PDB file of C-alpha atoms in Angstrom:
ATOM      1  CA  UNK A 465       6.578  39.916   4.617  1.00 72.00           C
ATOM      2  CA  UNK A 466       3.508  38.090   4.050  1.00 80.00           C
ATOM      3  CA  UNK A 467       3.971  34.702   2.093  1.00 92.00           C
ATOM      4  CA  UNK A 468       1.730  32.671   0.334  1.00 96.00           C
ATOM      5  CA  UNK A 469       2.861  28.992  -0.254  1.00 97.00           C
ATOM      6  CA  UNK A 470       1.568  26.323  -3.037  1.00 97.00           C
ATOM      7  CA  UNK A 471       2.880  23.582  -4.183  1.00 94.00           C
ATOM      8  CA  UNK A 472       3.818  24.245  -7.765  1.00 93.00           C
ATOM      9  CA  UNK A 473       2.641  20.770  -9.445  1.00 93.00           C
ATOM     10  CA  UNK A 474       1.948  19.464 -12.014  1.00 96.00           C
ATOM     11  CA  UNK A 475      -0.441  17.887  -9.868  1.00 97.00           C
ATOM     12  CA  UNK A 476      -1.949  15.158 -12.270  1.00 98.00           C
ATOM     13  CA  UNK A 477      -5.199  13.019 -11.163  1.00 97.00           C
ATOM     14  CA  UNK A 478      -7.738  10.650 -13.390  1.00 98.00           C
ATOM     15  CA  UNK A 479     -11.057  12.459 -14.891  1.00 98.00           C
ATOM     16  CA  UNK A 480     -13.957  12.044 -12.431  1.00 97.00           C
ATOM     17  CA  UNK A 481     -11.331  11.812  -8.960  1.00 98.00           C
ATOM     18  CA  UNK A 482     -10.991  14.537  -6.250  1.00 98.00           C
ATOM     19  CA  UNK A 483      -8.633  16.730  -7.123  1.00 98.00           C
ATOM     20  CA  UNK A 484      -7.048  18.437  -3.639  1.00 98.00           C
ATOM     21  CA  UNK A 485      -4.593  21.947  -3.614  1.00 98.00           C
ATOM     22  CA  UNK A 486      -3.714  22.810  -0.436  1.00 97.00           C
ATOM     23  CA  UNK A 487      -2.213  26.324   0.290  1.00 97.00           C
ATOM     24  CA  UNK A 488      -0.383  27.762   3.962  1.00 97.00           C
ATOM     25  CA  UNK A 489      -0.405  31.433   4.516  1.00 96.00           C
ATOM     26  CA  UNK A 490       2.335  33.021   6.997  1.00 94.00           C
ATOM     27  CA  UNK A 491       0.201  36.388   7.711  1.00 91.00           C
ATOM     28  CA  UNK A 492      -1.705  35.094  10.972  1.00 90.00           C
ATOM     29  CA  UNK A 493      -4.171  38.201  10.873  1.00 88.00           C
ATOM     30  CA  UNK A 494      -5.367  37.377   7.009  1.00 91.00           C
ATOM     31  CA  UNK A 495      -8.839  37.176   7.228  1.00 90.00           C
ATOM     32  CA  UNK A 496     -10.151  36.663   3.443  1.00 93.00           C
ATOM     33  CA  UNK A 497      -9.204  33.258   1.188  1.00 95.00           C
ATOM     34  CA  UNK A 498      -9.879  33.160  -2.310  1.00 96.00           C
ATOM     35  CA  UNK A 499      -9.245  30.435  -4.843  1.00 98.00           C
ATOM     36  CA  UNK A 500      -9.014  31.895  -8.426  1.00 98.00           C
ATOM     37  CA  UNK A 501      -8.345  29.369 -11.728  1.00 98.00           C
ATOM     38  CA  UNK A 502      -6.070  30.606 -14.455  1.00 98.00           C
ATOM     39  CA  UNK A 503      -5.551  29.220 -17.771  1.00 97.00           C
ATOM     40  CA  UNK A 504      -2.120  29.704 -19.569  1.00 94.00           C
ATOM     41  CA  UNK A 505      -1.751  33.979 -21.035  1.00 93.00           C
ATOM     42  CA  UNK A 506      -5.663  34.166 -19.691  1.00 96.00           C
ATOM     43  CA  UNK A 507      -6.216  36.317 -16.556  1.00 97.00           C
ATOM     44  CA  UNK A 508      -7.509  34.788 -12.713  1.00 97.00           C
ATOM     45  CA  UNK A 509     -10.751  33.645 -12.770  1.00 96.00           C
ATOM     46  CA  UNK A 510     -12.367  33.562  -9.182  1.00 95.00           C
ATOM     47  CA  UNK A 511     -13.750  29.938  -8.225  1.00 97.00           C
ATOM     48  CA  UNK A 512     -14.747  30.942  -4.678  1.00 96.00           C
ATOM     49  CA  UNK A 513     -13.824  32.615  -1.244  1.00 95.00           C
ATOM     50  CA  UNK A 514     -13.919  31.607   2.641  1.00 96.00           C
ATOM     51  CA  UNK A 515     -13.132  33.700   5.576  1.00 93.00           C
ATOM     52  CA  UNK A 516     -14.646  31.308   8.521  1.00 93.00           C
ATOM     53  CA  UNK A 517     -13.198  27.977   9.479  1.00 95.00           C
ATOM     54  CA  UNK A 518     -14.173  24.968   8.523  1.00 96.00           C
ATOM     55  CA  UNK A 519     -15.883  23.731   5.546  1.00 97.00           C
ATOM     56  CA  UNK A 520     -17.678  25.979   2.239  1.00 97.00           C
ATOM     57  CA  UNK A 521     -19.002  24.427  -0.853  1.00 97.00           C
ATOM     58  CA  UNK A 522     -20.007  25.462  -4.390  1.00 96.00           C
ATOM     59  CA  UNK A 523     -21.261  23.033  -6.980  1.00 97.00           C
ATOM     60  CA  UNK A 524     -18.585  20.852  -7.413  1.00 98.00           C
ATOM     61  CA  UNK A 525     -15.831  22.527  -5.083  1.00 98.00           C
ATOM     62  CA  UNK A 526     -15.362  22.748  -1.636  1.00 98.00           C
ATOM     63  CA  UNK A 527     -13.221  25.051   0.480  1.00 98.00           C
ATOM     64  CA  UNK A 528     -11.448  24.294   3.307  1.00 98.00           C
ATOM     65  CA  UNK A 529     -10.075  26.491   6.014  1.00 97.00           C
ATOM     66  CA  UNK A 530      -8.213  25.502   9.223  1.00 97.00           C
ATOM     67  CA  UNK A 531      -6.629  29.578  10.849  1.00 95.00           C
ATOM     68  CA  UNK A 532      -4.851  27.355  13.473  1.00 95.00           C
ATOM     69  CA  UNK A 533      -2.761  25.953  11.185  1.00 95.00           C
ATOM     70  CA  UNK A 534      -2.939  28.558   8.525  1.00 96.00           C
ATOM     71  CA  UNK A 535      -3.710  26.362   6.182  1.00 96.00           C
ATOM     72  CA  UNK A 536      -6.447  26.394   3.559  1.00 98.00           C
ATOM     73  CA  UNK A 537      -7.543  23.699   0.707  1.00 98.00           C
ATOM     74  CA  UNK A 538      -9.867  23.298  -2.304  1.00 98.00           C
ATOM     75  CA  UNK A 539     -11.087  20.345  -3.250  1.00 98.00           C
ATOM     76  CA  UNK A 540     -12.563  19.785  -7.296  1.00 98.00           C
ATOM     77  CA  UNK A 541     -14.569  17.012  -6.977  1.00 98.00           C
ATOM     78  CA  UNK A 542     -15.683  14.603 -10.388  1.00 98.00           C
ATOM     79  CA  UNK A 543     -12.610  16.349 -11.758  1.00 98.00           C
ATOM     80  CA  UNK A 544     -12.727  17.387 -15.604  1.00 97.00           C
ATOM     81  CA  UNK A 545     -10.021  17.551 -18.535  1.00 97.00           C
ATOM     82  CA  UNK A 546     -11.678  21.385 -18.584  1.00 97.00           C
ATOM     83  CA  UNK A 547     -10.341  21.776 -14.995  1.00 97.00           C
ATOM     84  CA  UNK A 548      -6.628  21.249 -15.928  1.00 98.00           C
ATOM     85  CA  UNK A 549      -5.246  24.646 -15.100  1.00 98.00           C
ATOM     86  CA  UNK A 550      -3.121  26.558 -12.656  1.00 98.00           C
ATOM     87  CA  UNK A 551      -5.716  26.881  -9.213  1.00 98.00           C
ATOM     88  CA  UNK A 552      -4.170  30.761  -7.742  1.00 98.00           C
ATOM     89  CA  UNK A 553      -4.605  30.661  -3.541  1.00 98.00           C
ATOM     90  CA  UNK A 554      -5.005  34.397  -2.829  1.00 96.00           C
ATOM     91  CA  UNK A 555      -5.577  35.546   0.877  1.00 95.00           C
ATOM     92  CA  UNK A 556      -6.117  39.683   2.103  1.00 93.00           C
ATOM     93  CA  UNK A 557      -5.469  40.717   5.715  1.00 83.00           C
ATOM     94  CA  UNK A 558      -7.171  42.318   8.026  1.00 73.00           C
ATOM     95  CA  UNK A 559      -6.353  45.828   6.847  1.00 72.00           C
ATOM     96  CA  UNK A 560      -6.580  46.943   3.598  1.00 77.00           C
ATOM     97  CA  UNK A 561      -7.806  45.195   0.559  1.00 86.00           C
ATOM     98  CA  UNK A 562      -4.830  43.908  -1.218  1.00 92.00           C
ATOM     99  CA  UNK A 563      -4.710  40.136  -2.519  1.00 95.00           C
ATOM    100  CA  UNK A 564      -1.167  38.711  -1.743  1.00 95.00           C
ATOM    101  CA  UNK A 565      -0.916  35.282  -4.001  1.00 97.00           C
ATOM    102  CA  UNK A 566       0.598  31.839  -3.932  1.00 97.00           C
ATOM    103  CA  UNK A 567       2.520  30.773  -7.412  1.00 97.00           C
ATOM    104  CA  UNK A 568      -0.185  28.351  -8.153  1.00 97.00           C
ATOM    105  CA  UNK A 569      -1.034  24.658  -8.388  1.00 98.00           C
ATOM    106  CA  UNK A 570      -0.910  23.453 -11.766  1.00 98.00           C
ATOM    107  CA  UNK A 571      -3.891  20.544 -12.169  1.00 98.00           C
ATOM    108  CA  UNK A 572      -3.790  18.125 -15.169  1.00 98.00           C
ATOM    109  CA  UNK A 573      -6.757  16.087 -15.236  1.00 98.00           C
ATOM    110  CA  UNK A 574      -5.998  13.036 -17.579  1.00 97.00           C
ATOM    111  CA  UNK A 575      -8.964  12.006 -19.676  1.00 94.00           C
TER     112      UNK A 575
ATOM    113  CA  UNK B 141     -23.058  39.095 -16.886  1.00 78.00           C
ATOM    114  CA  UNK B 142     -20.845  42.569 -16.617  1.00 82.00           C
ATOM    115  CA  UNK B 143     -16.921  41.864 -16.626  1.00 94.00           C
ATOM    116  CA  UNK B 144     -14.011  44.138 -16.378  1.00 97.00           C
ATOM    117  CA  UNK B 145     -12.449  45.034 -19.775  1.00 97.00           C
ATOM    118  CA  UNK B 146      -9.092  46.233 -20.631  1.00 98.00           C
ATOM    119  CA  UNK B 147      -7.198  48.276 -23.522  1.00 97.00           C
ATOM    120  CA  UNK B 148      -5.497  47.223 -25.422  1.00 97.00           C
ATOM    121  CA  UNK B 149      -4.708  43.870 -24.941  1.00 97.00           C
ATOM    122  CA  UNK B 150      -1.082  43.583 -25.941  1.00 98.00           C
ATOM    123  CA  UNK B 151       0.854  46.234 -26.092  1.00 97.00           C
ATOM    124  CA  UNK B 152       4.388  46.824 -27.800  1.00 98.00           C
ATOM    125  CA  UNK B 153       6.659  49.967 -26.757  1.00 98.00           C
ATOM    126  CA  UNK B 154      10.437  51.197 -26.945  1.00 98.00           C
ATOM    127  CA  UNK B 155      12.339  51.205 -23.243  1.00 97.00           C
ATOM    128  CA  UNK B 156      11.801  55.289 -21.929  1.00 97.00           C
ATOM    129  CA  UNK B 157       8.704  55.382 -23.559  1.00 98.00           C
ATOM    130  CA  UNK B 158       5.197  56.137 -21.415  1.00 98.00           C
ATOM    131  CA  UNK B 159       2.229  53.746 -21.762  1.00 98.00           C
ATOM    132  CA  UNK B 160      -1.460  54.103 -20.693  1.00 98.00           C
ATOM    133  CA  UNK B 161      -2.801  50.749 -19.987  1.00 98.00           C
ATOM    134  CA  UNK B 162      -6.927  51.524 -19.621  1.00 97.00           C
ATOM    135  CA  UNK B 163      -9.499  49.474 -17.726  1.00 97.00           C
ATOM    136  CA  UNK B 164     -13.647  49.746 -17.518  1.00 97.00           C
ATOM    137  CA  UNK B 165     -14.566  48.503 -14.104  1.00 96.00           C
ATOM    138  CA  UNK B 166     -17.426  46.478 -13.094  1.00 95.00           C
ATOM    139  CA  UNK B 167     -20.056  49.490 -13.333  1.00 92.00           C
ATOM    140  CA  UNK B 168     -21.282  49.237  -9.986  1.00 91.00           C
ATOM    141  CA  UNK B 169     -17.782  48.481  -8.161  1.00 94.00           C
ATOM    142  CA  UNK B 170     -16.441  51.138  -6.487  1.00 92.00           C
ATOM    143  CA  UNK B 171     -12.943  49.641  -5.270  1.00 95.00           C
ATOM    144  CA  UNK B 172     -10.094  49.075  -7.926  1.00 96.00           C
ATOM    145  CA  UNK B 173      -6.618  47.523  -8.149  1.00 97.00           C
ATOM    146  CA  UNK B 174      -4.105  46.867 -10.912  1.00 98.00           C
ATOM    147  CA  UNK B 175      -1.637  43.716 -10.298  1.00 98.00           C
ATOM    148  CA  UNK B 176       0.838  42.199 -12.585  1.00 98.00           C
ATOM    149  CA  UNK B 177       2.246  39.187 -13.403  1.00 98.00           C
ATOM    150  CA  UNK B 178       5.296  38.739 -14.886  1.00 97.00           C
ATOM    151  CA  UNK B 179       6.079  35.559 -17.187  1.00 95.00           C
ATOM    152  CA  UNK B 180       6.489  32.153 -14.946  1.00 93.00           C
ATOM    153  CA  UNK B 181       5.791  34.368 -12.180  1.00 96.00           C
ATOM    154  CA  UNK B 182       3.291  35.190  -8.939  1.00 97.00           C
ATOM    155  CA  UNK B 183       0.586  37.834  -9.440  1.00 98.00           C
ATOM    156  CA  UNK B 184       1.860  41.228  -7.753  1.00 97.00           C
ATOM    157  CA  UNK B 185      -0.394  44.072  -6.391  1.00 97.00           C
ATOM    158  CA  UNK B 186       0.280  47.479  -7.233  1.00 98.00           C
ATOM    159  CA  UNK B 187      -2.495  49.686  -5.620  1.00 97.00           C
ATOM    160  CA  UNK B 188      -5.251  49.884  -4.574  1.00 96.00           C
ATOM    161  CA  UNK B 189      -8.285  52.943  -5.824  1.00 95.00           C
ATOM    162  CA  UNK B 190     -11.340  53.963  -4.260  1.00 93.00           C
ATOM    163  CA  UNK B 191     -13.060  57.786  -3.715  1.00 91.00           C
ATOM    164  CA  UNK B 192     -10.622  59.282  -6.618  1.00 92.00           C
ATOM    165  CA  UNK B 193      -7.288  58.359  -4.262  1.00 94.00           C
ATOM    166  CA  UNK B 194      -5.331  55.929  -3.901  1.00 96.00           C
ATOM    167  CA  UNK B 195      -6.150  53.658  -0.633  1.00 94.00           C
ATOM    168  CA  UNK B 196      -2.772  51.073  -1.077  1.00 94.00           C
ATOM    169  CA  UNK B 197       0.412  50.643  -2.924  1.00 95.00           C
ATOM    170  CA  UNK B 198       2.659  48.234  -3.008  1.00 95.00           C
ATOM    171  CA  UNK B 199       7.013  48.460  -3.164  1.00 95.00           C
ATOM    172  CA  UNK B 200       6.819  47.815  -6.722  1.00 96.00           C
ATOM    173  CA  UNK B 201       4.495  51.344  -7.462  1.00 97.00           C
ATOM    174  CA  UNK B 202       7.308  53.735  -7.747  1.00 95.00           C
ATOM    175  CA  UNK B 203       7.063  57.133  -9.090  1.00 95.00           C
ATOM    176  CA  UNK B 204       7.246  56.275 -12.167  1.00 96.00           C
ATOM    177  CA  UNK B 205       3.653  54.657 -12.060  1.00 98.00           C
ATOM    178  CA  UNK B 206       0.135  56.437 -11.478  1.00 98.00           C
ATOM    179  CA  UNK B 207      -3.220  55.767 -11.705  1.00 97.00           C
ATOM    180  CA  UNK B 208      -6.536  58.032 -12.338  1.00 95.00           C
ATOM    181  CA  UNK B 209      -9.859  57.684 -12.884  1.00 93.00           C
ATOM    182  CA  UNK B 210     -10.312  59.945 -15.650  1.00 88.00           C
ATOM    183  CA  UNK B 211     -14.252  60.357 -15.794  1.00 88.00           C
ATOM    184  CA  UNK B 212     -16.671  58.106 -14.419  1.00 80.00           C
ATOM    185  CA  UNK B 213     -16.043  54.604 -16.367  1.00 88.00           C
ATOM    186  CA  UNK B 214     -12.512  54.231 -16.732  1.00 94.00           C
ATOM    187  CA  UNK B 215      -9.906  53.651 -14.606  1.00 96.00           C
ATOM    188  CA  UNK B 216      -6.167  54.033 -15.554  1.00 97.00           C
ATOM    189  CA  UNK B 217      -2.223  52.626 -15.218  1.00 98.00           C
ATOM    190  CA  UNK B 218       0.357  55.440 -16.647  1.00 98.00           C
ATOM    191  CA  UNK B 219       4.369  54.114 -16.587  1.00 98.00           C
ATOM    192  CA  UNK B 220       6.115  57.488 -17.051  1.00 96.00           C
ATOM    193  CA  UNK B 221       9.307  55.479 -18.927  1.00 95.00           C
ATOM    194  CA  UNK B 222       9.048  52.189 -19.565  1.00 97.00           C
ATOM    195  CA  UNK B 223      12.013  49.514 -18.767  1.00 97.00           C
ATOM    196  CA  UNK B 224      12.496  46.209 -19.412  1.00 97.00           C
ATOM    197  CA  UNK B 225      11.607  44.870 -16.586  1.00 97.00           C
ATOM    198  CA  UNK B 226       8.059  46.141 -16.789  1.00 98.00           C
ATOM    199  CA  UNK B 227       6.944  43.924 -19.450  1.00 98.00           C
ATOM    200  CA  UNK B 228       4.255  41.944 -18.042  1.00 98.00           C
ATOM    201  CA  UNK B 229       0.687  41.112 -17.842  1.00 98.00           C
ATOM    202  CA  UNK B 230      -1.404  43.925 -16.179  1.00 98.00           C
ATOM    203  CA  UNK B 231      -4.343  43.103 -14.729  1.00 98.00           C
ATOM    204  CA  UNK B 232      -7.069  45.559 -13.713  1.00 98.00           C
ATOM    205  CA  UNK B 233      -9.613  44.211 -11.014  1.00 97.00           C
ATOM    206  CA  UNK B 234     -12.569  45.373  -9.213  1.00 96.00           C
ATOM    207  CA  UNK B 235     -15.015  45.326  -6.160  1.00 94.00           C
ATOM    208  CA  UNK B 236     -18.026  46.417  -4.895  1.00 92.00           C
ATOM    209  CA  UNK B 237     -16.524  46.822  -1.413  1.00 88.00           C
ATOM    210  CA  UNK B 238     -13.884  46.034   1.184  1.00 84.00           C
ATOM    211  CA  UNK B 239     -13.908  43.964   3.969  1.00 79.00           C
ATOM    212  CA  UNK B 240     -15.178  40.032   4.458  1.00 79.00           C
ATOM    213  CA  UNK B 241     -16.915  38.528   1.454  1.00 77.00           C
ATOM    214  CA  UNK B 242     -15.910  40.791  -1.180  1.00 88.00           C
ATOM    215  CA  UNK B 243     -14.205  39.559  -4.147  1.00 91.00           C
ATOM    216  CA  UNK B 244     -12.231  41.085  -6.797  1.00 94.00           C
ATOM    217  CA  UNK B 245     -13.224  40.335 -10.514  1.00 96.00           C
ATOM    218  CA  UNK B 246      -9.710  40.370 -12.677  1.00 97.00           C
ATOM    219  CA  UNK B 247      -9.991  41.972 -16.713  1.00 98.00           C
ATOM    220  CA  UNK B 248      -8.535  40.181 -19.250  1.00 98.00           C
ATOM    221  CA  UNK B 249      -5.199  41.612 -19.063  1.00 98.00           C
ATOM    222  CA  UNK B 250      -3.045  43.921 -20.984  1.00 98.00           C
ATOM    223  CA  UNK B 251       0.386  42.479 -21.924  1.00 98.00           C
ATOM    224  CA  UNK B 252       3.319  44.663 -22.552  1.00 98.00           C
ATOM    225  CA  UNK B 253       5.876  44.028 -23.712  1.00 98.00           C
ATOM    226  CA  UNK B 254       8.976  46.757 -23.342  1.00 98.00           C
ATOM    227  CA  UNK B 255      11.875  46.217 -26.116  1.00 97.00           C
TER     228      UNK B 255
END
Protein backbone atom coordinates (compact mmCIF):
# COMPACT_ATOMS: atom_id res chain seq x y z
CA UNK A 1 0.00 0.00 0.00
CA UNK A 2 1.52 3.14 -0.96
CA UNK A 3 1.50 5.89 1.86
CA UNK A 4 1.89 9.36 1.77
CA UNK A 5 2.87 11.06 5.14
CA UNK A 6 2.44 14.94 6.28
CA UNK A 7 2.45 16.35 9.21
CA UNK A 8 -1.05 17.57 9.83
CA UNK A 9 -0.24 21.16 11.48
CA UNK A 10 -1.39 23.82 12.12
CA UNK A 11 1.93 24.80 11.20
CA UNK A 12 1.90 28.61 12.19
CA UNK A 13 4.97 31.03 11.13
CA UNK A 14 5.26 35.14 11.10
CA UNK A 15 4.30 37.00 7.61
CA UNK A 16 7.46 37.46 5.50
CA UNK A 17 9.43 33.97 7.21
CA UNK A 18 10.10 30.66 5.34
CA UNK A 19 7.50 28.60 5.69
CA UNK A 20 8.87 24.66 5.33
CA UNK A 21 6.29 21.29 4.77
CA UNK A 22 8.08 18.40 4.49
CA UNK A 23 6.38 15.17 3.15
CA UNK A 24 7.95 11.11 3.14
CA UNK A 25 6.56 8.79 0.59
CA UNK A 26 6.80 4.83 1.27
CA UNK A 27 6.41 3.82 -2.63
CA UNK A 28 10.31 3.70 -3.51
CA UNK A 29 9.52 3.51 -7.39
CA UNK A 30 7.27 6.97 -7.30
CA UNK A 31 8.74 8.99 -9.74
CA UNK A 32 6.44 12.30 -9.95
CA UNK A 33 6.03 14.95 -6.73
CA UNK A 34 3.53 17.49 -6.78
CA UNK A 35 2.66 20.12 -4.22
CA UNK A 36 -1.00 21.33 -4.64
CA UNK A 37 -2.59 24.29 -2.10
CA UNK A 38 -6.15 23.91 -0.98
CA UNK A 39 -8.27 26.34 0.69
CA UNK A 40 -11.12 25.14 3.07
CA UNK A 41 -14.55 23.46 0.62
CA UNK A 42 -12.24 24.85 -2.51
CA UNK A 43 -10.63 22.13 -4.70
CA UNK A 44 -6.37 21.43 -5.03
CA UNK A 45 -4.73 23.99 -6.63
CA UNK A 46 -1.28 22.84 -8.14
CA UNK A 47 1.77 25.06 -6.82
CA UNK A 48 4.43 22.98 -8.61
CA UNK A 49 6.00 19.47 -9.42
CA UNK A 50 9.63 17.76 -9.23
CA UNK A 51 10.64 14.40 -10.37
CA UNK A 52 14.70 14.83 -10.19
CA UNK A 53 16.63 15.23 -6.99
CA UNK A 54 17.71 18.01 -5.58
CA UNK A 55 16.55 21.47 -5.68
CA UNK A 56 13.41 23.28 -8.16
CA UNK A 57 12.19 26.75 -7.75
CA UNK A 58 9.21 28.89 -8.81
CA UNK A 59 8.79 32.50 -7.82
CA UNK A 60 8.62 32.37 -4.35
CA UNK A 61 8.69 28.45 -3.70
CA UNK A 62 11.16 25.99 -3.87
CA UNK A 63 10.95 22.22 -4.08
CA UNK A 64 12.97 19.90 -2.57
CA UNK A 65 13.55 16.27 -3.33
CA UNK A 66 15.95 13.80 -1.64
CA UNK A 67 14.66 9.68 -3.40
CA UNK A 68 17.25 8.28 -0.88
CA UNK A 69 15.42 9.18 1.84
CA UNK A 70 12.06 9.45 0.24
CA UNK A 71 11.56 12.51 1.40
CA UNK A 72 10.40 15.66 -0.35
CA UNK A 73 9.86 19.48 0.97
CA UNK A 74 8.46 22.87 -0.15
CA UNK A 75 9.61 25.76 1.05
CA UNK A 76 7.18 29.35 0.77
CA UNK A 77 9.51 31.85 1.13
CA UNK A 78 8.39 35.86 2.30
CA UNK A 79 5.37 33.92 3.52
CA UNK A 80 1.84 35.72 3.15
CA UNK A 81 -1.50 35.79 5.34
CA UNK A 82 -2.89 34.70 1.55
CA UNK A 83 -0.70 31.56 1.88
CA UNK A 84 -2.45 30.22 5.06
CA UNK A 85 -3.97 27.06 3.70
CA UNK A 86 -3.71 23.31 3.71
CA UNK A 87 -0.24 22.60 1.23
CA UNK A 88 -1.55 18.70 -0.41
CA UNK A 89 1.99 16.50 -1.11
CA UNK A 90 0.82 14.27 -3.99
CA UNK A 91 3.39 11.76 -5.57
CA UNK A 92 2.48 9.09 -8.88
CA UNK A 93 4.61 5.98 -9.48
CA UNK A 94 6.23 4.73 -12.05
CA UNK A 95 3.25 3.04 -13.69
CA UNK A 96 0.19 4.50 -14.26
CA UNK A 97 -0.93 7.99 -13.66
CA UNK A 98 -2.72 8.01 -10.42
CA UNK A 99 -1.91 10.78 -7.66
CA UNK A 100 -1.79 9.01 -4.19
CA UNK A 101 -1.96 12.08 -1.46
CA UNK A 102 -0.70 13.03 1.96
CA UNK A 103 -3.59 14.56 4.45
CA UNK A 104 -2.04 17.92 4.18
CA UNK A 105 -0.08 20.57 6.06
CA UNK A 106 -2.21 23.17 7.32
CA UNK A 107 -0.05 26.75 7.14
CA UNK A 108 -1.26 29.81 9.16
CA UNK A 109 0.73 32.70 8.36
CA UNK A 110 0.13 35.32 11.22
CA UNK A 111 0.00 38.88 9.96
CA UNK B 1 -6.50 30.71 -18.87
CA UNK B 2 -8.79 27.35 -19.61
CA UNK B 3 -9.79 25.44 -16.26
CA UNK B 4 -11.73 22.34 -15.69
CA UNK B 5 -15.41 22.96 -14.78
CA UNK B 6 -17.85 20.85 -13.03
CA UNK B 7 -21.82 20.35 -12.71
CA UNK B 8 -23.38 21.06 -10.55
CA UNK B 9 -21.59 22.14 -7.77
CA UNK B 10 -23.49 20.76 -4.82
CA UNK B 11 -25.60 18.27 -5.16
CA UNK B 12 -28.47 16.89 -2.79
CA UNK B 13 -29.99 13.22 -3.35
CA UNK B 14 -32.05 10.44 -1.39
CA UNK B 15 -29.77 7.10 -0.39
CA UNK B 16 -30.59 4.41 -3.67
CA UNK B 17 -30.86 7.15 -5.83
CA UNK B 18 -28.33 7.52 -9.14
CA UNK B 19 -26.39 10.77 -9.67
CA UNK B 20 -24.46 12.10 -12.72
CA UNK B 21 -21.76 14.30 -11.53
CA UNK B 22 -20.44 16.08 -15.11
CA UNK B 23 -17.02 17.58 -15.82
CA UNK B 24 -15.57 19.74 -19.07
CA UNK B 25 -11.92 18.92 -19.27
CA UNK B 26 -9.12 21.10 -20.11
CA UNK B 27 -9.91 21.15 -24.04
CA UNK B 28 -6.71 20.01 -25.12
CA UNK B 29 -6.08 17.27 -22.24
CA UNK B 30 -6.54 14.03 -23.23
CA UNK B 31 -6.02 12.07 -19.79
CA UNK B 32 -8.83 12.29 -17.03
CA UNK B 33 -9.42 11.23 -13.42
CA UNK B 34 -12.15 11.76 -10.84
CA UNK B 35 -10.93 11.66 -6.98
CA UNK B 36 -12.84 12.41 -3.91
CA UNK B 37 -12.47 13.71 -0.76
CA UNK B 38 -14.47 13.05 1.93
CA UNK B 39 -14.98 15.70 4.89
CA UNK B 40 -11.63 15.98 7.24
CA UNK B 41 -10.30 13.53 4.94
CA UNK B 42 -7.28 12.61 2.21
CA UNK B 43 -8.07 13.06 -1.49
CA UNK B 44 -8.87 9.45 -3.02
CA UNK B 45 -8.44 8.41 -6.73
CA UNK B 46 -11.04 6.65 -8.43
CA UNK B 47 -9.91 6.12 -12.12
CA UNK B 48 -8.23 7.00 -14.39
CA UNK B 49 -9.72 7.86 -18.53
CA UNK B 50 -7.94 8.17 -21.62
CA UNK B 51 -8.82 6.76 -25.51
CA UNK B 52 -12.72 6.25 -24.42
CA UNK B 53 -11.53 3.39 -21.61
CA UNK B 54 -10.70 3.35 -18.58
CA UNK B 55 -6.68 3.12 -18.00
CA UNK B 56 -6.90 2.81 -13.74
CA UNK B 57 -9.25 2.27 -10.92
CA UNK B 58 -8.88 2.32 -7.65
CA UNK B 59 -10.61 -0.27 -4.59
CA UNK B 60 -13.05 2.32 -3.92
CA UNK B 61 -14.60 2.21 -7.92
CA UNK B 62 -16.99 -0.58 -7.43
CA UNK B 63 -19.68 -1.49 -9.75
CA UNK B 64 -21.76 0.71 -8.71
CA UNK B 65 -19.63 3.64 -10.27
CA UNK B 66 -18.85 4.39 -14.11
CA UNK B 67 -17.54 6.86 -16.09
CA UNK B 68 -18.04 7.95 -19.98
CA UNK B 69 -17.16 10.42 -22.12
CA UNK B 70 -20.33 11.10 -23.67
CA UNK B 71 -19.30 13.28 -26.82
CA UNK B 72 -16.25 15.11 -27.23
CA UNK B 73 -16.26 17.81 -24.21
CA UNK B 74 -17.58 16.16 -21.33
CA UNK B 75 -16.49 13.68 -19.26
CA UNK B 76 -18.72 11.84 -16.67
CA UNK B 77 -19.10 10.09 -12.88
CA UNK B 78 -22.53 7.89 -12.72
CA UNK B 79 -23.20 6.22 -8.90
CA UNK B 80 -25.86 3.63 -9.84
CA UNK B 81 -27.44 3.97 -5.95
CA UNK B 82 -26.21 6.30 -3.86
CA UNK B 83 -25.25 5.54 0.03
CA UNK B 84 -24.28 7.45 2.67
CA UNK B 85 -21.06 7.01 2.62
CA UNK B 86 -20.64 8.53 -0.81
CA UNK B 87 -21.26 11.98 0.14
CA UNK B 88 -18.23 13.80 -0.65
CA UNK B 89 -16.42 16.23 -2.72
CA UNK B 90 -15.79 14.93 -6.32
CA UNK B 91 -13.22 16.24 -8.08
CA UNK B 92 -12.71 15.89 -11.84
CA UNK B 93 -9.01 16.51 -13.08
CA UNK B 94 -7.15 16.53 -16.22
CA UNK B 95 -3.86 16.17 -18.31
CA UNK B 96 -2.37 16.59 -21.38
CA UNK B 97 -0.32 13.41 -20.93
CA UNK B 98 1.23 10.73 -18.74
CA UNK B 99 4.49 10.21 -17.66
CA UNK B 100 7.28 12.81 -16.00
CA UNK B 101 6.25 16.45 -15.95
CA UNK B 102 2.68 16.20 -16.45
CA UNK B 103 0.35 17.64 -14.06
CA UNK B 104 -3.20 17.23 -13.35
CA UNK B 105 -5.44 20.45 -13.18
CA UNK B 106 -8.38 19.66 -10.40
CA UNK B 107 -12.29 21.36 -11.25
CA UNK B 108 -13.91 23.00 -8.71
CA UNK B 109 -15.62 20.14 -7.24
CA UNK B 110 -19.05 18.77 -7.01
CA UNK B 111 -20.25 18.10 -3.43
CA UNK B 112 -22.85 15.56 -2.68
CA UNK B 113 -24.33 15.10 -0.26
CA UNK B 114 -26.47 11.57 0.14
CA UNK B 115 -29.40 11.82 2.93
Amino acid sequence: QKEVEQNSGPLSVPEGAIASLNCTYSDRGSQSFFWYRQYSGKSPELIMFIYSNGDKEDGRFTAQLNKASQYVSLLIRDSQPSDSATYLCAVKGYAGNMLTFGGGTRLMVKP
Amino acid sequence: EPEVTQTPSHQVTQMGQEVILRCVPISNHLYFYWYRQILGQKVEFLVSFYNNEISEKSEIFDDQFSVERPDGSNFTLKIRSTKLEDSAMYFCASSEGVGLGYEQYFGPGTRLTVT
